[in-house]
Amino acid sequence: MRWRFAEVAKVFGVLRKGVDPRRINLHGLLKKYRGTVVMQEVLSRLFHERMDVDGAGDVLRGIQCGIIRVEITAAGPLGLSPRGEKDLLMPNWSNAQVRDRLRSRLMNERAVLCCLKCGGTKTFRVAKFTELEVACRFCKGRMMACSREGLREMLEKWVASKEKSDKNRMNRCAEAIKRRGLDAVLCLMGRGIGETTTTRLLRSVPPGNLDALLEAIHNAEILYARTRRFW
Ligand SMILES: [Zn+2]
């Protein structure tokens, strides 16, 4: 609306040429020119050139008669945010922006390592992991489980747990960290990705292939989002 108004207003001589449309007082101008030929032209351009109402009608008719197939995909991150009430589409993985966003989100997570021997913890930012020595400050133990910092209490509880299944999971987690380092940490930062999924993802992606790993994490997150609506 703003851009169309500026465009038309310049033609009509209402605005000076070279005025930045971002800086005009749109509200005031709309009020002033309501019902005039200027507004008629603005709306006409908006509806007939920009919005392509006829084209949209064609698409709807195409869907109705089956020429266009509608495919329902998993909800995107926006649709899952507390503010989003409606599902938005998850952008395709081939989109470089999606990849970059996932990488920077995971790299910027804060994570915690928890020593399996004494329960001592160490927090860090994922991007700094490679500079970090994976060893307990207190007992020098090298078996350390990892999770997002937000799950710290859970992690500590699991590490302290006497349950065999918890012990196994924490062992698998520490093994993965020891074997695959940052790869494993990145997996564990993924939403809904626990030790079991991490082990599976790491098995499916050879070391040193960050792109493939990110794609695998992305897919696992979609799968999780599909089965559990809310993160
Ligand atoms: Zn320790």
Short mmCIF file of C-alpha atoms and ligand atoms in Angstrom, two decimals:
data_model
loop_
_atom_site.label_atom_id
_atom_site.label_comp_id
_atom_site.label_asym_id
_atom_site.label_seq_id
_atom_site.Cartn_x
_atom_site.Cartn_y
_atom_site.Cartn_z
CA MET A 1 0.00 0.00 0.00
CA ARG A 2 2.73 2.40 1.02
CA TRP A 3 4.77 1.75 -2.14
CA ARG A 4 1.77 1.92 -4.47
CA PHE A 5 0.64 5.15 -2.87
CA ALA A 6 4.06 6.72 -3.26
CA GLU A 7 4.20 5.56 -6.87
CA VAL A 8 0.81 7.04 -7.78
CA ALA A 9 1.26 10.16 -5.69
CA LYS A 10 4.43 10.97 -7.60
CA VAL A 11 2.63 10.61 -10.93
CA PHE A 12 -0.11 12.94 -9.72
CA GLY A 13 2.40 15.37 -8.37
CA VAL A 14 1.19 14.89 -4.80
CA LEU A 15 4.64 13.80 -3.71
CA ARG A 16 7.96 15.01 -4.94
CA LYS A 17 9.93 12.61 -7.15
CA GLY A 18 12.69 10.90 -5.25
CA VAL A 19 10.80 10.78 -1.95
CA ASP A 20 11.51 7.57 -0.04
CA PRO A 21 8.19 5.72 0.35
CA ARG A 22 9.33 4.48 3.74
CA ARG A 23 9.41 8.00 5.05
CA ILE A 24 6.01 9.29 3.98
CA ASN A 25 3.21 9.81 6.48
CA LEU A 26 0.95 7.21 4.92
CA HIS A 27 -1.81 7.55 7.47
CA GLY A 28 -2.13 11.29 6.98
CA LEU A 29 -1.99 11.06 3.20
CA LEU A 30 -4.63 8.33 3.05
CA LYS A 31 -6.95 10.46 5.13
CA LYS A 32 -6.35 13.52 3.02
CA TYR A 33 -6.87 11.79 -0.32
CA ARG A 34 -9.68 9.42 0.64
CA GLY A 35 -12.30 9.23 -2.11
CA THR A 36 -10.18 11.09 -4.64
CA VAL A 37 -8.96 9.87 -7.98
CA VAL A 38 -5.53 9.41 -6.41
CA MET A 39 -6.89 6.78 -4.01
CA GLN A 40 -8.90 5.12 -6.77
CA GLU A 41 -5.73 4.70 -8.78
CA VAL A 42 -3.77 3.41 -5.77
CA LEU A 43 -6.40 0.79 -4.96
CA SER A 44 -6.81 -0.21 -8.55
CA ARG A 45 -3.09 -0.80 -8.89
CA LEU A 46 -3.02 -2.69 -5.64
CA PHE A 47 -5.87 -5.03 -6.52
CA HIS A 48 -5.35 -5.47 -10.23
CA GLU A 49 -1.60 -5.31 -10.65
CA ARG A 50 -0.18 -6.44 -7.33
CA MET A 51 -2.75 -8.80 -5.91
CA ASP A 52 -3.71 -10.51 -9.16
CA VAL A 53 -7.25 -11.38 -8.06
CA ASP A 54 -7.95 -13.16 -11.36
CA GLY A 55 -4.83 -15.25 -10.99
CA ALA A 56 -5.79 -16.22 -7.42
CA GLY A 57 -9.24 -17.21 -8.70
CA ASP A 58 -7.63 -19.43 -11.33
CA VAL A 59 -5.55 -21.17 -8.66
CA LEU A 60 -8.64 -21.80 -6.52
CA ARG A 61 -10.55 -23.17 -9.49
CA GLY A 62 -7.56 -25.34 -10.33
CA ILE A 63 -7.60 -26.79 -6.80
CA GLN A 64 -11.35 -27.38 -6.99
CA CYS A 65 -11.21 -29.33 -10.21
CA GLY A 66 -8.06 -31.22 -9.28
CA ILE A 67 -5.56 -29.73 -11.73
CA ILE A 68 -3.62 -28.43 -8.72
CA ARG A 69 -2.92 -30.86 -5.93
CA VAL A 70 -2.74 -29.61 -2.35
CA GLU A 71 -0.16 -31.26 -0.16
CA ILE A 72 -0.21 -30.83 3.59
CA THR A 73 3.23 -30.64 5.17
CA ALA A 74 4.45 -30.29 8.74
CA ALA A 75 3.93 -27.02 10.54
CA GLY A 76 6.86 -24.64 10.36
CA PRO A 77 8.66 -23.11 13.34
CA LEU A 78 6.56 -19.96 13.12
CA GLY A 79 3.37 -21.98 13.29
CA LEU A 80 4.67 -23.66 16.40
CA SER A 81 5.74 -20.54 18.20
CA PRO A 82 3.58 -19.50 21.13
CA ARG A 83 2.50 -16.43 19.19
CA GLY A 84 1.53 -18.20 16.00
CA GLU A 85 -1.99 -19.50 16.07
CA LYS A 86 -2.07 -20.77 12.55
CA ASP A 87 0.29 -23.20 10.93
CA LEU A 88 2.70 -21.80 8.44
CA LEU A 89 4.51 -23.93 5.96
CA MET A 90 7.94 -25.25 6.79
CA PRO A 91 10.26 -23.83 4.17
CA ASN A 92 11.97 -26.30 1.92
CA TRP A 93 15.40 -27.53 2.92
CA SER A 94 16.91 -26.43 -0.38
CA ASN A 95 16.41 -22.90 0.84
CA ALA A 96 19.84 -21.69 1.92
CA GLN A 97 18.26 -19.35 4.45
CA VAL A 98 16.67 -22.25 6.29
CA ARG A 99 20.02 -23.96 6.51
CA ASP A 100 21.78 -20.85 7.77
CA ARG A 101 19.10 -20.18 10.32
CA LEU A 102 19.27 -23.72 11.67
CA ARG A 103 23.05 -23.61 11.84
CA SER A 104 23.18 -20.33 13.68
CA ARG A 105 20.36 -21.36 16.00
CA LEU A 106 22.17 -24.56 16.99
CA MET A 107 25.58 -22.86 17.20
CA ASN A 108 24.20 -20.17 19.49
CA GLU A 109 22.52 -22.54 21.91
CA ARG A 110 23.86 -22.73 25.41
CA ALA A 111 24.62 -26.28 26.41
CA VAL A 112 25.70 -28.15 29.50
CA LEU A 113 27.98 -31.14 29.97
CA CYS A 114 27.44 -33.38 32.98
CA CYS A 115 30.10 -35.78 34.27
CA LEU A 116 28.85 -39.36 34.51
CA LYS A 117 31.24 -40.12 37.36
CA CYS A 118 30.64 -37.25 39.79
CA GLY A 119 27.77 -35.24 38.31
CA GLY A 120 29.88 -32.09 37.94
CA THR A 121 28.66 -29.76 35.21
CA LYS A 122 30.13 -27.30 32.76
CA THR A 123 28.13 -24.90 30.59
CA PHE A 124 29.21 -23.50 27.25
CA ARG A 125 28.01 -21.99 23.99
CA VAL A 126 27.90 -24.58 21.24
CA ALA A 127 30.08 -22.50 18.90
CA LYS A 128 32.84 -22.67 21.53
CA PHE A 129 32.66 -26.44 21.91
CA THR A 130 35.72 -27.14 19.79
CA GLU A 131 37.87 -25.00 22.11
CA LEU A 132 36.58 -26.88 25.10
CA GLU A 133 38.21 -29.83 26.79
CA VAL A 134 35.63 -32.51 27.39
CA ALA A 135 36.77 -33.44 30.85
CA CYS A 136 35.27 -32.94 34.29
CA ARG A 137 36.70 -30.02 36.25
CA PHE A 138 36.28 -31.95 39.48
CA CYS A 139 37.26 -35.54 38.85
CA LYS A 140 38.87 -35.34 35.38
CA GLY A 141 36.32 -37.90 34.16
CA ARG A 142 35.99 -37.91 30.39
CA MET A 143 32.55 -39.44 30.05
CA MET A 144 30.19 -36.49 29.89
CA ALA A 145 26.56 -36.37 28.82
CA CYS A 146 25.24 -33.24 27.15
CA SER A 147 21.98 -31.35 26.67
CA ARG A 148 20.63 -27.87 26.11
CA GLU A 149 21.20 -25.71 29.17
CA GLY A 150 17.44 -25.36 29.55
CA LEU A 151 17.25 -29.09 30.25
CA ARG A 152 20.06 -29.00 32.80
CA GLU A 153 17.99 -30.21 35.75
CA MET A 154 16.67 -33.11 33.74
CA LEU A 155 20.17 -34.02 32.61
CA GLU A 156 21.48 -33.96 36.18
CA LYS A 157 18.61 -36.13 37.28
CA TRP A 158 19.21 -38.62 34.49
CA VAL A 159 22.93 -38.80 35.21
CA ALA A 160 22.22 -39.41 38.91
CA SER A 161 19.46 -41.93 38.17
CA LYS A 162 19.88 -45.56 39.18
CA GLU A 163 17.48 -46.70 36.45
CA LYS A 164 19.23 -48.91 33.96
CA SER A 165 17.52 -47.27 30.97
CA ASP A 166 18.64 -43.81 32.12
CA LYS A 167 22.18 -45.04 32.68
CA ASN A 168 22.25 -46.56 29.22
CA ARG A 169 20.98 -43.38 27.63
CA MET A 170 23.52 -41.21 29.41
CA ASN A 171 26.29 -43.61 28.46
CA ARG A 172 25.23 -43.51 24.84
CA CYS A 173 25.15 -39.73 25.01
CA ALA A 174 28.66 -39.45 26.48
CA GLU A 175 29.97 -42.00 23.96
CA ALA A 176 28.53 -39.95 21.11
CA ILE A 177 30.17 -36.78 22.43
CA LYS A 178 33.48 -38.56 22.78
CA ARG A 179 33.33 -40.11 19.32
CA ARG A 180 31.78 -37.32 17.26
CA GLY A 181 32.31 -34.16 19.34
CA LEU A 182 30.56 -31.13 17.84
CA ASP A 183 28.44 -33.29 15.50
CA ALA A 184 26.88 -34.98 18.51
CA VAL A 185 26.42 -31.70 20.39
CA LEU A 186 24.63 -30.16 17.39
CA CYS A 187 22.24 -33.12 17.21
CA LEU A 188 21.47 -32.88 20.91
CA MET A 189 20.60 -29.18 20.52
CA GLY A 190 17.84 -30.07 18.05
CA ARG A 191 14.26 -29.78 19.28
CA GLY A 192 12.94 -33.15 20.38
CA ILE A 193 16.22 -34.90 19.58
CA GLY A 194 17.40 -37.14 22.39
CA GLU A 195 20.21 -39.70 22.68
CA THR A 196 18.46 -42.34 20.60
CA THR A 197 17.80 -40.01 17.67
CA THR A 198 21.29 -38.55 17.99
CA THR A 199 22.82 -42.01 17.70
CA ARG A 200 20.70 -42.70 14.63
CA LEU A 201 21.50 -39.37 12.97
CA LEU A 202 25.22 -39.74 13.57
CA ARG A 203 25.15 -43.21 12.09
CA SER A 204 23.45 -41.88 8.96
CA VAL A 205 25.88 -39.00 8.37
CA PRO A 206 29.64 -39.49 8.03
CA PRO A 207 31.90 -37.16 10.06
CA GLY A 208 32.84 -33.87 8.44
CA ASN A 209 29.66 -33.40 6.43
CA LEU A 210 28.02 -30.50 8.25
CA ASP A 211 25.44 -29.84 5.53
CA ALA A 212 24.18 -33.40 5.56
CA LEU A 213 24.11 -33.37 9.35
CA LEU A 214 22.08 -30.16 9.48
CA GLU A 215 19.64 -31.58 6.97
CA ALA A 216 19.25 -34.72 9.06
CA ILE A 217 18.63 -32.59 12.17
CA HIS A 218 16.12 -30.46 10.26
CA ASN A 219 14.22 -33.58 9.17
CA ALA A 220 14.25 -35.01 12.68
CA GLU A 221 12.84 -31.75 14.04
CA ILE A 222 10.05 -31.80 11.47
CA LEU A 223 9.24 -35.38 12.37
CA TYR A 224 9.14 -34.44 16.04
CA ALA A 225 6.97 -31.39 15.33
CA ARG A 226 4.58 -33.55 13.37
CA THR A 227 4.08 -36.00 16.21
CA ARG A 228 4.16 -33.45 19.02
CA ARG A 229 2.46 -30.20 18.13
CA PHE A 230 4.21 -28.13 20.76
CA TRP A 231 7.89 -27.91 21.65
ZN ZN B 1 33.43 -35.55 37.41
#
